PDB file of C-alpha atoms in Angstrom:
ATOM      1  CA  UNK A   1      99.175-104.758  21.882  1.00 42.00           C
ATOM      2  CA  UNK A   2      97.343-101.705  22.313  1.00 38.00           C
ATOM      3  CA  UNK A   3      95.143-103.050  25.102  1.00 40.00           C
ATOM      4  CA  UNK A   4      98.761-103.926  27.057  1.00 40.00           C
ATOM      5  CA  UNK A   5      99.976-100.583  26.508  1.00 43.00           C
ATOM      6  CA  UNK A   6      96.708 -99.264  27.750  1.00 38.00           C
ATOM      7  CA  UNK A   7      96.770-101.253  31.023  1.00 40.00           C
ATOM      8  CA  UNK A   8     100.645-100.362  31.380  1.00 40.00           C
ATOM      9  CA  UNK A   9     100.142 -96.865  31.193  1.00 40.00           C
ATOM     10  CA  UNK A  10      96.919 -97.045  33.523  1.00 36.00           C
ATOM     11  CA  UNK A  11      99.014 -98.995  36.176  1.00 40.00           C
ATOM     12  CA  UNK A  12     101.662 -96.402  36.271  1.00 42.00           C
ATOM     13  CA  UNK A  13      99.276 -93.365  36.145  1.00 39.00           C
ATOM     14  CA  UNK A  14      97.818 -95.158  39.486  1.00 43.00           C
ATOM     15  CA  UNK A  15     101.254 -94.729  40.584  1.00 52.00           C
ATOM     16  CA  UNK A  16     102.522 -98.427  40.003  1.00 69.00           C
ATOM     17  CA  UNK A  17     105.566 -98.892  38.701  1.00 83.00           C
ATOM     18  CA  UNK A  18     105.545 -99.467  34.617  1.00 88.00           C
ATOM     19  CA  UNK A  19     105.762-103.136  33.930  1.00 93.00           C
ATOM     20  CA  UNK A  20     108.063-104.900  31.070  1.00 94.00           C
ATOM     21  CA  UNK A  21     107.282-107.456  28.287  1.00 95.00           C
ATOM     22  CA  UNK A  22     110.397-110.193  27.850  1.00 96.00           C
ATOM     23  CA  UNK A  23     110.967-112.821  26.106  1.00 95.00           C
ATOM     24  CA  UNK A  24     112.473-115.904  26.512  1.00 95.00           C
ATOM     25  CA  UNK A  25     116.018-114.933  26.030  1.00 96.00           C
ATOM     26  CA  UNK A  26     115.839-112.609  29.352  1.00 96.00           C
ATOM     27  CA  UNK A  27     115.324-115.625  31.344  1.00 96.00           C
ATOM     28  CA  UNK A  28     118.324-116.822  30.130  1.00 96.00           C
ATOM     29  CA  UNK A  29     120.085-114.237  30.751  1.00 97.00           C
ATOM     30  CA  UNK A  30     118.959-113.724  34.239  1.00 96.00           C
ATOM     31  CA  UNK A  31     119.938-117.743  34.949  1.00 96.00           C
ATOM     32  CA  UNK A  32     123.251-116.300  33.219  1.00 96.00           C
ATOM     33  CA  UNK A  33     123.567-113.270  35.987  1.00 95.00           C
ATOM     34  CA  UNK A  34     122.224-115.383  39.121  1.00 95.00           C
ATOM     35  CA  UNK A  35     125.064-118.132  38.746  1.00 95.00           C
ATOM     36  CA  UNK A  36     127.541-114.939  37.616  1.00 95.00           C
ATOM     37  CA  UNK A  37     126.019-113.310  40.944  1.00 93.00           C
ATOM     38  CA  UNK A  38     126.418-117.371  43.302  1.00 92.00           C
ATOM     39  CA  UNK A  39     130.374-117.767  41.592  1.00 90.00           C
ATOM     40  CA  UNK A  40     130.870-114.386  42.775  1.00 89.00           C
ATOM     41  CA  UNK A  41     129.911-114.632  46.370  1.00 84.00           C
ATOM     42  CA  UNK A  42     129.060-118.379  47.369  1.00 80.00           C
ATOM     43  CA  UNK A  43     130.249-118.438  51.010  1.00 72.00           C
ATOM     44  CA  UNK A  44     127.462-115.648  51.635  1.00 71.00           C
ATOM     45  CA  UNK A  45     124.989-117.111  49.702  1.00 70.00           C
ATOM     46  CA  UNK A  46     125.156-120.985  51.146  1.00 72.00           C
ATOM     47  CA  UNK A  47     125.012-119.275  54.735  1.00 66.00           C
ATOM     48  CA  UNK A  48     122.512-117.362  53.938  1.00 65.00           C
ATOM     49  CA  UNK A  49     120.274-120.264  52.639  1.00 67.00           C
ATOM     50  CA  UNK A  50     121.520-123.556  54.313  1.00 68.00           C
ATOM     51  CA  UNK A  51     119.370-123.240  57.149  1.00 65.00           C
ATOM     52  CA  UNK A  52     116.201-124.052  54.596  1.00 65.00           C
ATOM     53  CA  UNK A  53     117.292-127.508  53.296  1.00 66.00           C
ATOM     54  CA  UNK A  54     118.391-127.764  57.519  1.00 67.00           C
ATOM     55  CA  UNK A  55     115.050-127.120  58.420  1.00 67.00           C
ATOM     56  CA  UNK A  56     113.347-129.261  55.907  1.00 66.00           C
ATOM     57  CA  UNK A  57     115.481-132.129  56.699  1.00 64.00           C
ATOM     58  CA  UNK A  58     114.395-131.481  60.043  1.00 64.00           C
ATOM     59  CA  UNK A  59     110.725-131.423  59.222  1.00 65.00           C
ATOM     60  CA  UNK A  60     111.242-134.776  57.220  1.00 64.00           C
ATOM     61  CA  UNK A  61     112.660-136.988  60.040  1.00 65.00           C
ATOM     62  CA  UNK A  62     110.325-135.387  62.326  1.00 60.00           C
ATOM     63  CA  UNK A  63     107.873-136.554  60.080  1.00 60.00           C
ATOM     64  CA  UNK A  64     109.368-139.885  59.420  1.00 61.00           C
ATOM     65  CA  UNK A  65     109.761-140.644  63.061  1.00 58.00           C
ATOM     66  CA  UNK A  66     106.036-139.636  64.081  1.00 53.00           C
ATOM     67  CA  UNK A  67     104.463-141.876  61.870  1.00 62.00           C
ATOM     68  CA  UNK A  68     103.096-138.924  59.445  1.00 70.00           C
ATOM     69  CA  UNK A  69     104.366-140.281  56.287  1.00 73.00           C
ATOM     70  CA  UNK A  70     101.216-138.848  54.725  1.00 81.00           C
ATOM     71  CA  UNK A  71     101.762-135.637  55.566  1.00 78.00           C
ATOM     72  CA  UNK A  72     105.903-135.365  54.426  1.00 77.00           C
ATOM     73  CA  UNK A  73     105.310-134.750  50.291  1.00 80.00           C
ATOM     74  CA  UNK A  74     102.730-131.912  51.262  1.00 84.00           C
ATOM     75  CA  UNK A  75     105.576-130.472  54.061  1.00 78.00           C
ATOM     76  CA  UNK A  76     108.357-130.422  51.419  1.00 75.00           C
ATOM     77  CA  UNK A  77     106.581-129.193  48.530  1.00 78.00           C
ATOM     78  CA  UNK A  78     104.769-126.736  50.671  1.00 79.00           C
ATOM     79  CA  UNK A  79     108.053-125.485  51.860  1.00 75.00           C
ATOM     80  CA  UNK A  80     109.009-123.700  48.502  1.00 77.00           C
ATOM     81  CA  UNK A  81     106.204-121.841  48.972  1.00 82.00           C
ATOM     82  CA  UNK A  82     108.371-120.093  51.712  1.00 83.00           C
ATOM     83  CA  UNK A  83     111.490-119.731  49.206  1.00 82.00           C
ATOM     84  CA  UNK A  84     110.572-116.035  48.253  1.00 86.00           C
ATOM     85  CA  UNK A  85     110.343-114.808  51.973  1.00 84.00           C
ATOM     86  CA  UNK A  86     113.775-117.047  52.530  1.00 82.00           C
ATOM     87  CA  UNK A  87     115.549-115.252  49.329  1.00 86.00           C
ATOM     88  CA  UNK A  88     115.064-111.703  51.119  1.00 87.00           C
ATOM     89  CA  UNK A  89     118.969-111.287  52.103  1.00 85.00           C
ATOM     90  CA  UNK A  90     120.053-112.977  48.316  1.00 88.00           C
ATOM     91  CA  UNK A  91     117.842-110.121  46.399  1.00 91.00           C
ATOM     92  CA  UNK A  92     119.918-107.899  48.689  1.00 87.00           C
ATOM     93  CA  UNK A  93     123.092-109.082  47.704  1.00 89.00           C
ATOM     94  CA  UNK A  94     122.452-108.981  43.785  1.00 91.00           C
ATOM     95  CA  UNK A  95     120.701-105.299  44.436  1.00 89.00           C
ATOM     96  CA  UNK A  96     124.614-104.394  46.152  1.00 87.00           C
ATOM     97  CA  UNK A  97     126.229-106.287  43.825  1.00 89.00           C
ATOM     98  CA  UNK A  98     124.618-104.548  40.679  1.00 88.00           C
ATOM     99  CA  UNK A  99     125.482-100.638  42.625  1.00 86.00           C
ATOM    100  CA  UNK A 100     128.886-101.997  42.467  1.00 84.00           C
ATOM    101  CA  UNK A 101     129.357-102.496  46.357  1.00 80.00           C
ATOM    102  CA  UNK A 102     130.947-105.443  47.839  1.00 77.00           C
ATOM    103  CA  UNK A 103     129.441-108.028  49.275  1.00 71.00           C
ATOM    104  CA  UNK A 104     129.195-107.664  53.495  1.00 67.00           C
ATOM    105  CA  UNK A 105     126.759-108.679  56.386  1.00 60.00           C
ATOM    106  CA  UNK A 106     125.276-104.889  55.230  1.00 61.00           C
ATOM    107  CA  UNK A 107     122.447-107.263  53.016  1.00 58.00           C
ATOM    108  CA  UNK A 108     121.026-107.838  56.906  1.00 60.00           C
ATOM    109  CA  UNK A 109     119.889-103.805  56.440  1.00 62.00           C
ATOM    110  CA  UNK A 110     117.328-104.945  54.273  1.00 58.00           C
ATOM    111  CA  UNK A 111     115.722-105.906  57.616  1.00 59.00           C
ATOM    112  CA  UNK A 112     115.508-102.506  59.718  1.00 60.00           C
ATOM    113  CA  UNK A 113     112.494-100.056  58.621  1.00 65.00           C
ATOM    114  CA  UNK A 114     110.833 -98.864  57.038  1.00 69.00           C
ATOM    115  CA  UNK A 115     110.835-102.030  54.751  1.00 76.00           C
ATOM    116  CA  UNK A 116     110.466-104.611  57.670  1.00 83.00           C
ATOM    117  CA  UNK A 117     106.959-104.218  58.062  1.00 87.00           C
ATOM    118  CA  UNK A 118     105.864-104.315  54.533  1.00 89.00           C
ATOM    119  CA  UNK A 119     108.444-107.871  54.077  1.00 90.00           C
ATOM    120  CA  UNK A 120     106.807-109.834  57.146  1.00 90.00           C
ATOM    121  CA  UNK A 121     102.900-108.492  56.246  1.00 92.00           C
ATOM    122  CA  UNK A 122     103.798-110.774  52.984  1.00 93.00           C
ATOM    123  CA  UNK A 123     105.994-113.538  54.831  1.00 91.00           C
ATOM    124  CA  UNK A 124     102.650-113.721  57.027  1.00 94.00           C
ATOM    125  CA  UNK A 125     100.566-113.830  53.716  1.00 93.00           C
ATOM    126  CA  UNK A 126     103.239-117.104  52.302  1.00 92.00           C
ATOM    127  CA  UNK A 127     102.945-118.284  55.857  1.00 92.00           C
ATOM    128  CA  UNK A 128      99.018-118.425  56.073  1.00 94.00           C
ATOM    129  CA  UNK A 129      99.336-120.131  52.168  1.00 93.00           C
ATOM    130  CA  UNK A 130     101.839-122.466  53.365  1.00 91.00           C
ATOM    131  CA  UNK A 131      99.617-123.529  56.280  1.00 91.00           C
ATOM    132  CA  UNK A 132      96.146-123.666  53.902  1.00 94.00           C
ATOM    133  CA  UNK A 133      97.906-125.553  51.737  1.00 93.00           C
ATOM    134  CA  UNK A 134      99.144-128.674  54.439  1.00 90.00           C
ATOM    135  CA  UNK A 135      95.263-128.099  55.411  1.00 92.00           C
ATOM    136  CA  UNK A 136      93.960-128.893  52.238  1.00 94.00           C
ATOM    137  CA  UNK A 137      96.727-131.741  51.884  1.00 92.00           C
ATOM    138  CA  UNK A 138      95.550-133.301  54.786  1.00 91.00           C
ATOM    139  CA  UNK A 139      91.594-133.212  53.846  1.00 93.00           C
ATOM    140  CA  UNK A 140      92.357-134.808  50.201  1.00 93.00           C
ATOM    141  CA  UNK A 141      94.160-137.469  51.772  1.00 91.00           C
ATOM    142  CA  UNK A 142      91.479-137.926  54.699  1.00 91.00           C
ATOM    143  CA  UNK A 143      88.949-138.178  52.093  1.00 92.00           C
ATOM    144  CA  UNK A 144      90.534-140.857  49.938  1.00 91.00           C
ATOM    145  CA  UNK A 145      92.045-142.891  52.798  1.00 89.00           C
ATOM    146  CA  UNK A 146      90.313-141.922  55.762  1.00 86.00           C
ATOM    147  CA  UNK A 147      91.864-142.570  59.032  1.00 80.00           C
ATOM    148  CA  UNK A 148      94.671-145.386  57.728  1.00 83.00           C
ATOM    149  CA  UNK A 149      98.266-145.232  59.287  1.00 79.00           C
ATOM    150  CA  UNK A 150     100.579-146.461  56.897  1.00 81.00           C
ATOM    151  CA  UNK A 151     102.926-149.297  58.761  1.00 78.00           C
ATOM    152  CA  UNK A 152     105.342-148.867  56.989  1.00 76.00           C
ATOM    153  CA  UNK A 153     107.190-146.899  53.628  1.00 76.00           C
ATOM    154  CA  UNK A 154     107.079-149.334  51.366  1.00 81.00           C
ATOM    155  CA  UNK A 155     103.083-150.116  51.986  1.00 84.00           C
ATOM    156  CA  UNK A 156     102.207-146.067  51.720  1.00 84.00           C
ATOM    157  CA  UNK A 157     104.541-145.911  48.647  1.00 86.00           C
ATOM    158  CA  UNK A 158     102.233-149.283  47.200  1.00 89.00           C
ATOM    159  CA  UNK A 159      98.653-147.804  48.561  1.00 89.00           C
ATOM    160  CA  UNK A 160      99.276-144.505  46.530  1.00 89.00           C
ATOM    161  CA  UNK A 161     101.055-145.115  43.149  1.00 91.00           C
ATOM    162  CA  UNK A 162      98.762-148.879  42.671  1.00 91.00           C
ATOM    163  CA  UNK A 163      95.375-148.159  43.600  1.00 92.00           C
ATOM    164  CA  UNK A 164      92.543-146.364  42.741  1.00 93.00           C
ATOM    165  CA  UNK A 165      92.309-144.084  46.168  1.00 91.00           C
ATOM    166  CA  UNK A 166      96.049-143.526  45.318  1.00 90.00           C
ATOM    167  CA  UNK A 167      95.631-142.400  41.875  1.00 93.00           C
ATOM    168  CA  UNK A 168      92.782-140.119  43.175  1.00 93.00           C
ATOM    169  CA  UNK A 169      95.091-138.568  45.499  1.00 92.00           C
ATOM    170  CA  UNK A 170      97.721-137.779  43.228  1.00 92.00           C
ATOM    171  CA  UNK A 171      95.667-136.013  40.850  1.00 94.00           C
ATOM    172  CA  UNK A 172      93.651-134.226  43.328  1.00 95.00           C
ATOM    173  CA  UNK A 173      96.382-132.983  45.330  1.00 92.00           C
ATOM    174  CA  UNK A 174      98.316-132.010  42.385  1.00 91.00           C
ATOM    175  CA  UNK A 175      95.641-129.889  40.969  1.00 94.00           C
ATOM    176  CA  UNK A 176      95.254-127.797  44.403  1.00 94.00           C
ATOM    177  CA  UNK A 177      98.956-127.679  44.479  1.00 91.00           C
ATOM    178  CA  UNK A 178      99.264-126.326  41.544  1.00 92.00           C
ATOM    179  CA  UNK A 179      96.324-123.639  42.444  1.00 94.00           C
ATOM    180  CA  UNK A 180      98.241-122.762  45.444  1.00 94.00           C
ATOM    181  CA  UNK A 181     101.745-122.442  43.756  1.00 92.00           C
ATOM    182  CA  UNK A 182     100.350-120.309  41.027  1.00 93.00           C
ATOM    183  CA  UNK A 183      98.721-118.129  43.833  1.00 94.00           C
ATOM    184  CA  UNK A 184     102.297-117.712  45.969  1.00 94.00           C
ATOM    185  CA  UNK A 185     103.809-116.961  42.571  1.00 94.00           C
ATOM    186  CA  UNK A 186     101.925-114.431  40.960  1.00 95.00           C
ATOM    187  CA  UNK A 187     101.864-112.667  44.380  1.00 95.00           C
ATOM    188  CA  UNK A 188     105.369-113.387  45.487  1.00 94.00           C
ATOM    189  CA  UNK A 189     107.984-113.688  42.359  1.00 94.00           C
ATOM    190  CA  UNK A 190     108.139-109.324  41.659  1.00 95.00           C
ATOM    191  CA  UNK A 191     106.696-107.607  45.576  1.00 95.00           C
ATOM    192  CA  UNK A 192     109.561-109.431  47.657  1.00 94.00           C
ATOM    193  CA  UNK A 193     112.204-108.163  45.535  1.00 94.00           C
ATOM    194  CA  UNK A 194     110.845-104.670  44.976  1.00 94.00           C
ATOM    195  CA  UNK A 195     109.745-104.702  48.373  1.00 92.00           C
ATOM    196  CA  UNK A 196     113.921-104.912  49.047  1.00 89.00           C
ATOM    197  CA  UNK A 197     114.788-102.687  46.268  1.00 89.00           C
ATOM    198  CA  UNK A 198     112.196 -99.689  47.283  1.00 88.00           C
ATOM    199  CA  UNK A 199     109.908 -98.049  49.529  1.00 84.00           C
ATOM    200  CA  UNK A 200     107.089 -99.154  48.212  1.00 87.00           C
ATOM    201  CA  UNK A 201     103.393-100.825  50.235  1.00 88.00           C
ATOM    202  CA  UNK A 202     102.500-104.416  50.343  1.00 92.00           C
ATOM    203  CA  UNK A 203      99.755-103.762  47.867  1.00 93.00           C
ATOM    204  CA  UNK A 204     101.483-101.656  45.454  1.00 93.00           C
ATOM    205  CA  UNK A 205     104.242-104.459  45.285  1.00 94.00           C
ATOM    206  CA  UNK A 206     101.726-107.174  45.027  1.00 95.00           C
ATOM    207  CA  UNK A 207      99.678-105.581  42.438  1.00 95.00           C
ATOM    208  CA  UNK A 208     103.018-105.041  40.437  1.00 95.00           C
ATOM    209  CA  UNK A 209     104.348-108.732  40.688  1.00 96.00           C
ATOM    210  CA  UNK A 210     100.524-109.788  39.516  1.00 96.00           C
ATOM    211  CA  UNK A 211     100.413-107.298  36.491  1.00 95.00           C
ATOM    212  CA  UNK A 212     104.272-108.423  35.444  1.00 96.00           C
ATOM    213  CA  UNK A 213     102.539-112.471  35.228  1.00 96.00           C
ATOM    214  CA  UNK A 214      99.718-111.424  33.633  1.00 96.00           C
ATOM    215  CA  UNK A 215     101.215-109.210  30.961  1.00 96.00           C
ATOM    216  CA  UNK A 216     104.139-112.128  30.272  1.00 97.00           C
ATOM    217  CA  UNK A 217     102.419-115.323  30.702  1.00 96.00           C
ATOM    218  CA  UNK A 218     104.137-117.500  28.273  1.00 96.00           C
ATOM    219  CA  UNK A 219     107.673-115.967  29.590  1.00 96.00           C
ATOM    220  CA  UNK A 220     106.541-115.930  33.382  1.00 96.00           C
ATOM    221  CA  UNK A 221     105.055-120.096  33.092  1.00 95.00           C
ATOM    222  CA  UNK A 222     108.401-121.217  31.479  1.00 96.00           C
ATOM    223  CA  UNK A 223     110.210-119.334  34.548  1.00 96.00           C
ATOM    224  CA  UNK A 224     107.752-121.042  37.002  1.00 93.00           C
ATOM    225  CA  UNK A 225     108.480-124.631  34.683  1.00 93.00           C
ATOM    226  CA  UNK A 226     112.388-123.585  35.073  1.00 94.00           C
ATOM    227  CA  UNK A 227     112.107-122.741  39.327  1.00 91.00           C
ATOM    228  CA  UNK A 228     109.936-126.073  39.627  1.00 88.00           C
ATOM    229  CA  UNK A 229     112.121-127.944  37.735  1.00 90.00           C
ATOM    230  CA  UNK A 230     115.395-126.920  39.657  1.00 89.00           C
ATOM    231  CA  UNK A 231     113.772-126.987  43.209  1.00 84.00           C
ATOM    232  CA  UNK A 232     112.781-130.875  41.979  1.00 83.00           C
ATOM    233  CA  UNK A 233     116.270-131.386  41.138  1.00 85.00           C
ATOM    234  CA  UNK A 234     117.636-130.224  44.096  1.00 81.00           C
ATOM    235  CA  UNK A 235     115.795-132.100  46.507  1.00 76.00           C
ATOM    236  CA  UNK A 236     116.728-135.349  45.193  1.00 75.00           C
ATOM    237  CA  UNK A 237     119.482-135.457  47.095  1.00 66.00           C
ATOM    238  CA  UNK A 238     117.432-135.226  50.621  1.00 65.00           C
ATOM    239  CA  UNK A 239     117.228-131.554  49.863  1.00 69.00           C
ATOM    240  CA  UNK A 240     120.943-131.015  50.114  1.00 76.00           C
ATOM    241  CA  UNK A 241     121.249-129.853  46.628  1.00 79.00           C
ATOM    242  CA  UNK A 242     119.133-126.731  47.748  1.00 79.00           C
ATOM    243  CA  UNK A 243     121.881-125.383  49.263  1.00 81.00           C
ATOM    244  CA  UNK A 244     122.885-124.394  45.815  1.00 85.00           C
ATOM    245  CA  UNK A 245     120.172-124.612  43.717  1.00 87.00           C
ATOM    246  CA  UNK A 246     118.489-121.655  45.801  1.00 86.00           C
ATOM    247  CA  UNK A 247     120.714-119.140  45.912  1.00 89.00           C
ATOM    248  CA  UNK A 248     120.771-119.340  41.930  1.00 92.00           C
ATOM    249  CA  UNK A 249     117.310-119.196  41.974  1.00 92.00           C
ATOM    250  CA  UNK A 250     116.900-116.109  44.297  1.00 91.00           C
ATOM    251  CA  UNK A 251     119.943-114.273  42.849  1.00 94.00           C
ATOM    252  CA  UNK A 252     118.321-115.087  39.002  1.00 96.00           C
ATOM    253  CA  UNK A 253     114.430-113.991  40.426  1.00 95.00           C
ATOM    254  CA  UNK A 254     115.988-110.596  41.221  1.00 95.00           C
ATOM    255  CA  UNK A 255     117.618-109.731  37.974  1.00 96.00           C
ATOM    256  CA  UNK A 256     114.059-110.986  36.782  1.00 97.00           C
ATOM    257  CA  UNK A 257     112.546-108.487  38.799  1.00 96.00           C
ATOM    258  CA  UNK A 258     114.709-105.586  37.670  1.00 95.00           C
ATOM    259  CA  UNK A 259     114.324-106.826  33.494  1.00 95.00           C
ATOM    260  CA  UNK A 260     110.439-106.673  34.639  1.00 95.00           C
ATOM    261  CA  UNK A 261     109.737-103.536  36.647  1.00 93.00           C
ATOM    262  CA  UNK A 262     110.999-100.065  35.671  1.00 78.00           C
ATOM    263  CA  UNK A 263     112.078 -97.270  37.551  1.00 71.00           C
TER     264      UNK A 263
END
């Protein structure tokens, strides 16, 4: 305990903002205040994040119709990578919404400066992740299956999940998935939504959202296990469901963000 306080009060003296220890219960209430914060303004919210599950269905039948069925469970769960970056204009809202103001198109100010350059330096950052990570997809599969073109769904689907090269490629590519998603969190879930609350540099917010993981690691893997779980769920439904599922999700991360980070 005293060797958290230490490195608390070290991160602020650097000038970092002081960084919270929750519990469990704050999660729950922060799912509480993100559907609270999605009942109270859902025509703003599903504009503001239908064009993702849009885009991925258009990546999928692209996909689908060029013959890369190998590359389409990489593309979708590469995607959410991007989710943080896509949240920006939600964190906005709930960051209005908690001063009391009503919601308005006024969450697009998030995007004039001095704040724009600091949010796309990290969008670049999730963007060069996002493009490592179909890169690494890619190699795992050409080294377990080489140069084979799957004729057809139903073949791929019996090539990966009953033989050996299959098996392989599931638990190789989950592993570096995981790697990556645990990068893109730690650097992602606190510095985009401080990054809209405050005037504050890339580093500095980075550094923040990796101290608030590191100092609640129990707390900050059940969130993960909760954000994995509901971006699963709602792309059952070809990804419709993320229409709704999201805006929970980014309204919730940023009354995360403000149990986590101090003023």
């Amino acid at each position: 305990m005293v060797a958290v306080n230490s490195s608390l009060n070290a991160g602020v003296s650097l000038g970092h903002p002081n960084v919270r220890k929750i519990g469990l219960a704050d999660l729950r209430d922060v799912l509480r205040k993100g559907i609270d914060d999605f009942g109270a303004m859902p025509t703003h919210s599903i504009f503001l994040i239908v064009i993702y599950p849009i885009v991925g269905l258009i990546l999928l039948r692209l996909s689908f119709g060029y013959d890369m069925l190998p590359v389409v469970f990489p593309l979708i769960a590469g995607f959410a990578l991007l989710g943080p970056l896509v949240a920006i204009g939600l964190y906005e809202m709930s960051r209005r919404r908690d001063q009391g103001l009503p919601p308005s198109w006024k969450v697009l100010n998030v995007f004039s400066l001095p704040r724009v350059r600091s949010i796309a330096t990290l969008g670049v950052v999730l963007m060069v992740i996002f493009l490592a990570w179909l890169g690494a997809a890619m190699a795992i599969y050409q080294s377990t299956f080489g140069a084979w073109t799957p004729p057809s769904f139903g073949e791929f689907a019996r090539q990966i999940f009953t033989t050996p090269s299959g098996s392989t490629l599931i638990l190789v590519g989950c592993g570096v998935g995981f790697l990556f998603a645990l990068v893109t969190f730690a650097v992602s879930v606190v510095s985009f939504p401080m990054l809209v609350d405050r005037d504050i540099g890339v580093e500095a917010a980075v550094r923040t959202s990796i101290r608030a993981v590191a100092v609640n690691p129990v707390t900050m893997a059940v969130w993960g296990l909760i954000v994995t779980s509901a971006l699963l769920i709602g792309s059952l439904p070809v990804l419709i469901g993320l229409a709704i599922v999201l805006p929970v999700l980014g309204h919730s991360t940023w009354h995360l963000y403000r149990k986590l980070v101090g003023r």
